[in-house]
């Protein structure tokens, strides 16, 4: 949906900003994902060219362990309790990737914790100019892509995949 984000998310963003949790402008893009026990999300870095300098993730429902990986091989696991917000900016935003293992249990302080249903509310700003971050070799706005002709994107990919990142999405799973 294109337009202003719904009021509830604006209120959450303003509250985070007033408590100095979020440093940058109020987000103009929100993605909501639902995770049932056993579901995860693959490791990724949110695209540099699509989104701004700060990404905030609010966890609702049950907590979950998020894994962070650095290109140097360093791995960190962070438990995100229910109703917590994790904010990624700087190196954490642009260089470390993050993901959630697909499993039904987490081990927290030597205790086994069952996962339940979780809603992830990701708030960010859509970038309207090229990224100029300090990680040019990892940045799709700054590095020169050298591809063999056979690997170049087709017109269909350009139209239906590459252009998708310029739209705003609110992803909500409804149950009957």
Coordinates of N, CA, C and O in Angstrom, one line a residue:
X1 N 0.8 -1.2 0.0 CA 0.0 0.0 0.0 C 0.9 1.2 0.0 O 1.9 1.3 0.7
X2 N 0.5 2.2 -0.8 CA 1.3 3.4 -0.9 C 0.5 4.5 -0.1 O -0.7 4.6 -0.2
X3 N 1.2 5.3 0.7 CA 0.6 6.3 1.5 C 1.2 6.3 2.9 O 2.3 5.7 3.1
X4 N 0.6 7.0 3.8 CA 1.1 7.1 5.1 C 0.9 5.7 5.8 O 0.0 5.0 5.6
X5 N 1.9 5.5 6.7 CA 1.7 4.2 7.5 C 0.6 4.4 8.5 O 0.3 5.5 8.9
X6 N -0.1 3.3 8.8 CA -1.2 3.4 9.7 C -0.8 4.0 11.1 O 0.3 3.8 11.5
X7 N -1.8 4.7 11.7 CA -1.5 5.4 12.9 C -0.9 4.6 14.0 O 0.0 5.1 14.8
X8 N -1.2 3.3 14.2 CA -0.7 2.5 15.3 C 0.8 2.4 15.1 O 1.6 2.5 16.1
X9 N 1.3 2.3 13.9 CA 2.8 2.1 13.7 C 3.5 3.5 13.8 O 4.6 3.6 14.3
X10 N 2.8 4.5 13.5 CA 3.3 5.9 13.7 C 3.5 6.1 15.2 O 4.5 6.7 15.7
X11 N 2.5 5.7 16.0 CA 2.5 5.9 17.4 C 3.7 5.1 18.0 O 4.4 5.6 18.9
X12 N 3.9 3.8 17.6 CA 5.0 3.0 18.1 C 6.3 3.7 17.7 O 7.2 3.8 18.6
X13 N 6.4 4.2 16.5 CA 7.7 4.8 16.1 C 7.9 6.1 16.9 O 9.1 6.3 17.3
X14 N 6.9 6.9 17.1 CA 7.1 8.1 17.9 C 7.5 7.8 19.3 O 8.3 8.5 19.9
X15 N 6.9 6.8 19.9 CA 7.3 6.4 21.2 C 8.7 5.9 21.3 O 9.5 6.3 22.2
X16 N 9.2 5.1 20.3 CA 10.6 4.7 20.3 C 11.5 5.9 20.1 O 12.6 6.0 20.8
X17 N 11.1 6.8 19.3 CA 11.9 8.0 19.1 C 12.0 8.9 20.3 O 13.1 9.4 20.7
X18 N 10.9 9.1 21.0 CA 10.9 9.9 22.2 C 11.7 9.3 23.3 O 12.3 10.0 24.2
X19 N 11.9 8.0 23.3 CA 12.7 7.3 24.3 C 14.1 7.1 23.8 O 14.9 6.4 24.5
X20 N 14.5 7.7 22.7 CA 15.8 7.7 22.1 C 16.2 6.3 21.7 O 17.4 6.0 21.6
X21 N 15.3 5.4 21.4 CA 15.6 4.1 20.9 C 15.9 4.2 19.4 O 16.8 3.6 18.9
X22 N 15.1 5.0 18.7 CA 15.3 5.2 17.3 C 15.9 6.6 17.2 O 15.4 7.6 17.8
X23 N 16.9 6.8 16.4 CA 17.6 8.1 16.3 C 17.2 8.8 15.0 O 17.3 10.0 15.0
X24 N 16.8 8.2 14.0 CA 16.5 8.8 12.7 C 15.0 9.2 12.6 O 14.3 9.0 13.5
X25 N 14.6 9.6 11.4 CA 13.3 10.0 11.2 C 12.3 8.9 11.4 O 12.6 7.7 11.4
X26 N 11.0 9.3 11.6 CA 9.9 8.3 11.8 C 9.9 7.5 10.5 O 9.8 8.0 9.4
X27 N 9.8 6.2 10.6 CA 9.8 5.3 9.4 C 8.6 5.5 8.5 O 7.5 5.9 9.0
X28 N 8.8 5.3 7.2 CA 7.7 5.5 6.3 C 7.3 4.1 5.6 O 6.6 4.1 4.7
X29 N 7.9 3.0 6.1 CA 7.7 1.7 5.6 C 7.6 0.7 6.7 O 8.4 0.8 7.6
X30 N 6.6 -0.2 6.7 CA 6.4 -1.2 7.7 C 6.1 -2.5 7.1 O 5.3 -2.6 6.1
X31 N 6.8 -3.5 7.6 CA 6.5 -4.9 7.1 C 6.2 -5.7 8.3 O 6.9 -5.7 9.3
X32 N 5.1 -6.5 8.2 CA 4.6 -7.3 9.3 C 4.7 -8.8 8.8 O 4.2 -9.1 7.8
X33 N 5.5 -9.6 9.6 CA 5.6 -11.0 9.3 C 5.1 -11.8 10.5 O 5.3 -11.4 11.7
X34 N 4.4 -12.9 10.2 CA 3.9 -13.8 11.3 C 4.8 -15.1 11.2 O 5.0 -15.6 10.1
X35 N 5.3 -15.5 12.3 CA 6.0 -16.7 12.4 C 5.4 -17.7 13.4 O 5.2 -17.4 14.5
X36 N 5.0 -18.9 12.8 CA 4.5 -19.9 13.7 C 5.7 -20.7 14.3 O 6.8 -20.6 13.8
X37 N 5.5 -21.4 15.4 CA 6.6 -22.2 16.0 C 7.3 -23.0 14.9 O 6.6 -23.7 14.1
X38 N 8.6 -23.0 14.9 CA 9.3 -23.8 13.9 C 9.7 -23.0 12.6 O 10.5 -23.4 11.8
X39 N 9.1 -21.8 12.4 CA 9.5 -21.0 11.3 C 10.6 -20.1 11.6 O 10.8 -19.6 12.7
X40 N 11.4 -19.7 10.6 CA 12.5 -18.8 10.8 C 12.6 -17.9 9.5 O 11.7 -17.9 8.7
X41 N 13.7 -17.2 9.4 CA 14.0 -16.4 8.2 C 15.5 -16.5 7.9 O 16.3 -16.5 8.9
X42 N 15.8 -16.7 6.7 CA 17.2 -16.9 6.3 C 18.1 -15.6 6.6 O 17.5 -14.5 6.7
X43 N 19.4 -15.8 6.7 CA 20.3 -14.7 6.9 C 20.3 -13.7 5.8 O 20.3 -14.2 4.6
X44 N 20.2 -12.5 6.1 CA 20.2 -11.4 5.1 C 20.6 -10.1 5.7 O 20.6 -9.9 6.9
X45 N 21.0 -9.2 4.8 CA 21.2 -7.8 5.2 C 20.2 -7.0 4.3 O 20.1 -7.2 3.1
X46 N 19.4 -6.2 5.0 CA 18.4 -5.4 4.2 C 19.1 -4.6 3.2 O 20.1 -4.0 3.5
X47 N 18.6 -4.6 2.0 CA 19.3 -4.0 0.8 C 19.6 -2.5 1.1 O 18.8 -1.7 1.6
X48 N 20.9 -2.2 0.9 CA 21.4 -0.8 1.1 C 20.6 0.2 0.3 O 20.3 1.3 0.8
X49 N 20.4 -0.1 -1.0 CA 19.8 0.9 -1.9 C 18.3 1.1 -1.7 O 17.7 2.1 -2.1
X50 N 17.7 0.2 -1.0 CA 16.2 0.3 -0.7 C 15.8 1.0 0.5 O 14.8 1.7 0.6
X51 N 16.6 0.8 1.6 CA 16.2 1.3 2.9 C 17.3 2.2 3.5 O 18.5 2.0 3.3
X52 N 16.9 3.1 4.4 CA 17.8 4.1 5.1 C 18.7 3.5 6.1 O 18.9 2.2 6.2
X53 N 19.2 4.3 6.9 CA 20.3 4.0 7.9 C 19.9 3.3 9.1 O 20.7 2.8 9.8
X54 N 18.6 3.2 9.4 CA 18.2 2.5 10.6 C 17.0 1.6 10.3 O 16.1 1.9 9.6
X55 N 17.1 0.4 10.9 CA 16.0 -0.6 10.8 C 15.6 -1.0 12.2 O 16.5 -1.4 13.0
X56 N 14.3 -0.9 12.5 CA 13.8 -1.3 13.9 C 12.9 -2.5 13.7 O 12.0 -2.5 12.9
X57 N 13.0 -3.4 14.6 CA 12.2 -4.6 14.6 C 11.5 -4.8 16.0 O 12.2 -5.0 17.0
X58 N 10.2 -4.7 16.0 CA 9.4 -5.0 17.2 C 9.0 -6.4 17.2 O 8.4 -6.8 16.2
X59 N 9.2 -7.1 18.3 CA 8.8 -8.5 18.4 C 7.5 -8.6 19.3 O 7.6 -8.2 20.5
X60 N 6.5 -9.1 18.8 CA 5.2 -9.3 19.6 C 4.9 -10.8 19.6 O 5.3 -11.6 18.7
X61 N 4.2 -11.2 20.6 CA 3.9 -12.7 20.7 C 5.0 -13.2 21.6 O 5.2 -12.7 22.7
X62 N 5.7 -14.3 21.2 CA 6.7 -14.8 22.0 C 8.1 -14.3 21.5 O 8.2 -13.8 20.4
X63 N 9.1 -14.5 22.4 CA 10.4 -14.1 22.0 C 11.1 -15.1 21.1 O 10.5 -16.1 20.8
X64 N 12.3 -14.7 20.6 CA 13.0 -15.6 19.7 C 14.5 -15.2 19.7 O 14.8 -14.1 20.0
X65 N 15.3 -16.1 19.3 CA 16.7 -15.9 19.2 C 17.0 -15.4 17.8 O 16.7 -16.1 16.8
X66 N 17.6 -14.3 17.6 CA 18.1 -13.8 16.3 C 19.6 -14.0 16.3 O 20.3 -13.7 17.2
X67 N 20.1 -14.5 15.1 CA 21.5 -14.7 15.0 C 22.1 -13.6 14.0 O 21.5 -13.3 13.0
X68 N 23.2 -13.1 14.4 CA 23.9 -12.1 13.6 C 25.3 -12.7 13.2 O 26.0 -13.4 14.0
X69 N 25.7 -12.5 12.0 CA 26.9 -13.0 11.4 C 27.7 -11.8 10.8 O 27.1 -11.1 10.0
X70 N 29.0 -11.8 11.1 CA 29.9 -10.8 10.5 C 30.7 -11.5 9.4 O 31.0 -12.6 9.5
X71 N 31.0 -10.8 8.3 CA 31.8 -11.4 7.2 C 33.2 -12.0 7.7 O 33.7 -12.9 7.1
X72 N 33.7 -11.5 8.9 CA 34.9 -12.0 9.4 C 34.8 -13.4 10.0 O 35.8 -14.0 10.4
X73 N 33.5 -13.9 10.2 CA 33.3 -15.2 10.7 C 32.7 -15.1 12.2 O 32.4 -16.2 12.7
X74 N 32.6 -14.0 12.7 CA 32.1 -13.8 14.1 C 30.6 -14.0 14.1 O 29.9 -13.5 13.2
X75 N 30.1 -14.8 15.0 CA 28.6 -15.0 15.1 C 28.2 -14.6 16.5 O 28.8 -14.9 17.5
X76 N 27.0 -14.0 16.6 CA 26.4 -13.6 17.9 C 24.9 -14.0 17.8 O 24.2 -13.8 16.8
X77 N 24.4 -14.5 18.9 CA 23.0 -14.8 19.1 C 22.5 -13.9 20.2 O 23.0 -13.8 21.2
X78 N 21.3 -13.3 19.9 CA 20.7 -12.4 20.8 C 19.2 -12.8 21.0 O 18.5 -13.0 20.0
X79 N 18.8 -13.0 22.2 CA 17.4 -13.3 22.5 C 16.6 -12.0 22.5 O 16.9 -11.1 23.2
X80 N 15.6 -12.0 21.6 CA 14.7 -10.9 21.6 C 13.4 -11.2 22.3 O 12.5 -12.0 21.8
X81 N 13.2 -10.7 23.6 CA 12.0 -11.0 24.3 C 10.8 -10.5 23.7 O 10.9 -9.5 22.9
X82 N 9.6 -11.0 24.0 CA 8.4 -10.4 23.6 C 8.3 -9.0 24.0 O 8.8 -8.6 25.0
X83 N 7.7 -8.2 23.1 CA 7.6 -6.7 23.3 C 8.9 -5.9 23.3 O 9.0 -4.9 23.9
X84 N 9.9 -6.5 22.7 CA 11.2 -5.8 22.7 C 11.4 -5.2 21.3 O 10.8 -5.6 20.3
X85 N 12.3 -4.2 21.2 CA 12.7 -3.6 19.9 C 14.2 -3.8 19.7 O 14.9 -3.5 20.7
X86 N 14.6 -4.2 18.6 CA 16.0 -4.2 18.2 C 16.2 -3.2 17.1 O 15.4 -3.1 16.2
X87 N 17.2 -2.4 17.2 CA 17.5 -1.4 16.2 C 18.9 -1.6 15.7 O 19.8 -1.8 16.4
X88 N 18.9 -1.7 14.3 CA 20.2 -1.9 13.6 C 20.5 -0.6 12.9 O 19.7 -0.1 12.1
X89 N 21.7 -0.1 13.1 CA 22.2 1.1 12.4 C 23.8 0.9 12.3 O 24.4 0.1 13.0
X90 N 24.4 1.7 11.4 CA 25.8 1.6 11.3 C 26.3 0.2 10.8 O 25.7 -0.4 10.0
X91 N 27.3 -0.3 11.4 CA 27.9 -1.6 11.1 C 26.9 -2.7 11.2 O 26.8 -3.6 10.4
X92 N 26.1 -2.6 12.3 CA 25.0 -3.7 12.5 C 24.0 -3.7 11.4 O 23.5 -4.7 11.0
X93 N 23.7 -2.5 10.8 CA 22.8 -2.4 9.7 C 23.3 -2.8 8.4 O 22.7 -3.5 7.6
X94 N 24.6 -2.4 8.1 CA 25.1 -2.5 6.7 C 26.1 -3.7 6.6 O 26.2 -4.2 5.4
X95 N 26.7 -4.2 7.6 CA 27.7 -5.2 7.4 C 27.3 -6.6 8.0 O 27.6 -7.6 7.4
X96 N 26.7 -6.6 9.2 CA 26.3 -7.9 9.8 C 25.0 -8.4 9.2 O 24.1 -7.6 8.9
X97 N 24.9 -9.6 8.9 CA 23.6 -10.2 8.4 C 22.9 -10.7 9.6 O 23.5 -10.9 10.7
X98 N 21.6 -10.9 9.5 CA 20.8 -11.4 10.6 C 19.8 -12.4 10.1 O 19.4 -12.3 8.9
X99 N 19.4 -13.3 10.9 CA 18.4 -14.4 10.6 C 17.9 -15.1 11.8 O 18.4 -14.9 12.9
X100 N 16.9 -15.9 11.6 CA 16.3 -16.7 12.7 C 16.2 -18.1 12.3 O 15.7 -18.4 11.2
X101 N 16.9 -19.0 13.1 CA 16.9 -20.4 12.7 C 15.4 -21.0 12.8 O 14.6 -20.6 13.7
X102 N 15.1 -21.9 11.9 CA 13.8 -22.5 11.8 C 13.8 -23.7 12.9 O 14.3 -24.8 12.6
X103 N 13.3 -23.4 14.0 CA 13.2 -24.4 15.1 C 12.1 -24.1 16.0 O 11.6 -22.9 16.1
X104 N 11.7 -25.0 16.9 CA 10.6 -24.8 17.8 C 11.0 -24.4 19.2 O 10.2 -24.1 20.0
X105 N 12.3 -24.5 19.5 CA 12.9 -24.2 20.8 C 14.1 -23.3 20.7 O 14.8 -23.4 19.7
X106 N 14.3 -22.5 21.8 CA 15.5 -21.7 21.9 C 16.1 -22.1 23.3 O 15.3 -22.5 24.2
X107 N 17.4 -22.0 23.4 CA 18.0 -22.2 24.7 C 18.5 -20.8 25.2 O 19.3 -20.2 24.6
X108 N 17.9 -20.4 26.3 CA 18.2 -19.1 26.9 C 18.7 -19.3 28.3 O 18.0 -19.8 29.2
X109 N 20.0 -18.9 28.6 CA 20.6 -19.1 29.9 C 20.4 -20.5 30.4 O 19.9 -20.7 31.6
X110 N 20.7 -21.4 29.6 CA 20.6 -22.9 29.9 C 19.2 -23.4 30.1 O 19.0 -24.5 30.6
X111 N 18.2 -22.6 29.8 CA 16.8 -23.1 29.9 C 16.2 -23.2 28.5 O 16.5 -22.4 27.6
X112 N 15.5 -24.3 28.3 CA 14.8 -24.5 27.0 C 13.5 -23.7 27.0 O 12.7 -23.8 27.9
X113 N 13.3 -22.9 26.0 CA 12.2 -22.0 25.9 C 11.4 -22.4 24.6 O 12.0 -22.4 23.5
X114 N 10.2 -22.8 24.7 CA 9.4 -23.1 23.5 C 9.0 -21.8 22.8 O 8.6 -20.8 23.4
X115 N 9.1 -21.9 21.5 CA 8.6 -20.8 20.7 C 7.1 -20.9 20.5 O 6.6 -22.0 20.3
X116 N 6.4 -19.7 20.5 CA 5.0 -19.7 20.1 C 4.9 -18.8 18.9 O 5.9 -18.6 18.2
X117 N 3.7 -18.3 18.6 CA 3.4 -17.5 17.5 C 4.1 -16.1 17.8 O 4.0 -15.6 18.9
X118 N 4.8 -15.6 16.7 CA 5.5 -14.3 16.9 C 5.1 -13.4 15.7 O 5.0 -13.9 14.5
X119 N 4.9 -12.1 16.0 CA 4.7 -11.1 14.9 C 6.0 -10.2 15.0 O 6.4 -9.8 16.0
X120 N 6.5 -10.0 13.8 CA 7.7 -9.2 13.7 C 7.2 -7.9 12.9 O 6.7 -8.0 11.8
X121 N 7.4 -6.8 13.5 CA 7.0 -5.5 12.9 C 8.3 -4.8 12.5 O 9.0 -4.3 13.5
X122 N 8.7 -4.8 11.3 CA 9.9 -4.1 10.8 C 9.6 -2.7 10.3 O 8.8 -2.6 9.4
X123 N 10.3 -1.7 10.9 CA 10.0 -0.3 10.5 C 11.3 0.2 9.9 O 12.4 0.1 10.5
X124 N 11.2 0.9 8.8 CA 12.4 1.5 8.1 C 11.9 2.6 7.2 O 10.7 2.8 7.0
X125 N 12.9 3.3 6.7 CA 12.6 4.4 5.7 C 13.1 4.0 4.3 O 14.2 3.4 4.2
X126 N 12.2 4.3 3.4 CA 12.6 4.0 2.0 C 13.6 5.0 1.5 O 13.5 6.2 1.8
X127 N 14.6 4.5 0.9 CA 15.7 5.4 0.4 C 15.3 6.0 -0.9 O 14.8 5.2 -1.8
X128 N 15.5 7.3 -1.1 CA 15.2 7.9 -2.4 C 16.4 8.4 -3.2 O 16.3 9.0 -4.2
X129 N 17.6 8.1 -2.6 CA 18.9 8.5 -3.3 C 19.8 7.3 -3.1 O 19.6 6.5 -2.2
X130 N 20.9 7.3 -3.8 CA 21.9 6.2 -3.7 C 22.5 6.1 -2.3 O 22.7 7.2 -1.6
X131 N 22.7 4.9 -1.8 CA 23.4 4.8 -0.5 C 24.8 5.2 -0.6 O 25.5 4.9 -1.6
X132 N 25.3 5.9 0.5 CA 26.7 6.3 0.5 C 27.3 5.8 1.8 O 28.1 6.5 2.5
X133 N 27.0 4.6 2.2 CA 27.5 4.0 3.5 C 29.0 3.8 3.4 O 29.6 3.9 2.4
X134 N 29.6 3.4 4.6 CA 31.0 3.2 4.7 C 31.4 1.7 4.3 O 32.5 1.3 4.6
X135 N 30.5 1.0 3.7 CA 30.8 -0.4 3.3 C 30.5 -0.6 1.8 O 29.7 -1.4 1.4
X136 N 31.3 0.1 1.0 CA 31.1 0.1 -0.5 C 31.1 -1.3 -1.1 O 30.4 -1.6 -2.1
X137 N 32.0 -2.2 -0.6 CA 32.1 -3.6 -1.2 C 30.9 -4.4 -0.9 O 30.6 -5.4 -1.5
X138 N 30.1 -4.0 0.1 CA 28.8 -4.7 0.4 C 27.6 -4.0 0.0 O 26.5 -4.5 0.2
X139 N 27.8 -2.8 -0.7 CA 26.7 -1.9 -1.0 C 26.3 -2.0 -2.4 O 27.1 -1.8 -3.3
X140 N 25.0 -2.3 -2.7 CA 24.6 -2.5 -4.1 C 24.5 -1.1 -4.8 O 24.3 -1.1 -6.0
X141 N 24.5 0.0 -4.0 CA 24.5 1.3 -4.7 C 25.9 1.7 -5.1 O 26.1 2.6 -5.9
X142 N 27.0 1.1 -4.5 CA 28.3 1.6 -4.7 C 29.3 0.7 -5.5 O 30.2 1.2 -6.1
X143 N 29.0 -0.6 -5.5 CA 30.0 -1.5 -6.2 C 29.6 -1.6 -7.6 O 28.4 -1.6 -8.0
X144 N 30.6 -1.8 -8.5 CA 30.3 -2.1 -9.9 C 30.0 -3.6 -10.1 O 30.8 -4.4 -9.7
X145 N 28.8 -3.9 -10.6 CA 28.5 -5.3 -10.8 C 29.0 -5.7 -12.1 O 28.8 -5.1 -13.1
X146 N 29.9 -6.7 -12.0 CA 30.5 -7.3 -13.2 C 29.8 -8.7 -13.4 O 30.0 -9.6 -12.6
X147 N 29.1 -8.8 -14.5 CA 28.4 -10.1 -14.7 C 28.7 -10.6 -16.1 O 28.9 -9.8 -17.1
X148 N 28.7 -11.8 -16.3 CA 28.7 -12.4 -17.6 C 27.3 -12.2 -18.2 O 26.3 -12.1 -17.5
X149 N 27.3 -12.1 -19.5 CA 26.0 -11.9 -20.1 C 24.9 -12.9 -19.7 O 23.7 -12.6 -19.6
X150 N 25.3 -14.1 -19.5 CA 24.4 -15.2 -19.2 C 23.8 -15.0 -17.7 O 22.8 -15.5 -17.4
X151 N 24.5 -14.2 -16.9 CA 24.0 -14.0 -15.6 C 23.3 -12.7 -15.4 O 22.7 -12.4 -14.4
X152 N 23.3 -11.8 -16.4 CA 22.6 -10.6 -16.4 C 21.1 -10.8 -16.2 O 20.5 -11.8 -16.8
X153 N 20.4 -10.0 -15.5 CA 18.9 -10.2 -15.3 C 18.2 -10.0 -16.6 O 18.5 -9.2 -17.4
X154 N 17.1 -10.9 -16.7 CA 16.3 -10.8 -17.9 C 15.3 -9.6 -17.7 O 15.2 -9.0 -16.6
X155 N 14.6 -9.2 -18.8 CA 13.6 -8.2 -18.7 C 12.5 -8.5 -17.7 O 12.0 -7.6 -17.0
X156 N 12.1 -9.8 -17.7 CA 11.1 -10.2 -16.7 C 11.6 -10.0 -15.3 O 10.9 -9.5 -14.4
X157 N 12.9 -10.4 -15.0 CA 13.4 -10.1 -13.7 C 13.5 -8.7 -13.3 O 13.1 -8.3 -12.2
X158 N 13.9 -7.9 -14.3 CA 14.0 -6.4 -14.1 C 12.6 -5.9 -13.7 O 12.5 -5.0 -12.8
X159 N 11.6 -6.3 -14.4 CA 10.2 -5.8 -14.2 C 9.6 -6.3 -13.0 O 9.0 -5.5 -12.2
X160 N 9.7 -7.6 -12.7 CA 8.9 -8.2 -11.6 C 9.7 -8.5 -10.3 O 9.1 -8.8 -9.3
X161 N 11.0 -8.4 -10.4 CA 11.8 -8.6 -9.2 C 12.5 -7.3 -8.7 O 12.3 -6.9 -7.6
X162 N 13.3 -6.7 -9.6 CA 14.1 -5.6 -9.2 C 13.3 -4.4 -8.9 O 13.6 -3.6 -8.1
X163 N 12.1 -4.2 -9.6 CA 11.3 -3.0 -9.3 C 10.5 -3.2 -8.0 O 10.0 -2.2 -7.5
X164 N 10.3 -4.4 -7.5 CA 9.5 -4.6 -6.4 C 10.0 -3.8 -5.2 O 9.2 -3.3 -4.4
X165 N 11.3 -3.7 -5.0 CA 11.8 -3.0 -3.9 C 11.5 -1.6 -3.8 O 11.7 -0.9 -2.7
X166 N 10.9 -1.0 -4.8 CA 10.6 0.5 -4.8 C 9.2 0.7 -4.2 O 8.8 1.8 -4.1
X167 N 8.5 -0.4 -3.9 CA 7.1 -0.2 -3.4 C 7.1 -0.4 -1.9 O 7.9 -1.0 -1.3
X168 N 6.0 0.1 -1.3 CA 5.8 0.0 0.1 C 4.9 -1.2 0.3 O 3.9 -1.5 -0.4
X169 N 5.1 -2.0 1.3 CA 4.3 -3.2 1.6 C 3.9 -3.3 3.0 O 4.7 -3.0 3.9
X170 N 2.7 -3.7 3.3 CA 2.2 -4.1 4.6 C 1.8 -5.5 4.4 O 0.8 -5.8 3.7
X171 N 2.5 -6.4 5.0 CA 2.2 -7.9 4.9 C 1.5 -8.3 6.1 O 2.1 -8.4 7.2
X172 N 0.2 -8.7 6.0 CA -0.5 -9.2 7.1 C -1.2 -10.5 6.8 O -1.8 -10.6 5.7
X173 N -1.0 -11.5 7.6 CA -1.6 -12.8 7.4 C -2.9 -12.9 8.2 O -2.9 -12.7 9.4
X174 N -4.0 -13.1 7.5 CA -5.3 -13.2 8.2 C -5.7 -14.7 8.4 O -5.4 -15.5 7.6
X175 N -6.3 -15.0 9.5 CA -6.8 -16.3 9.8 C -8.3 -16.2 9.8 O -8.9 -15.3 10.2
X176 N -9.0 -17.3 9.3 CA -10.4 -17.3 9.3 C -11.0 -17.9 10.6 O -10.3 -18.4 11.4

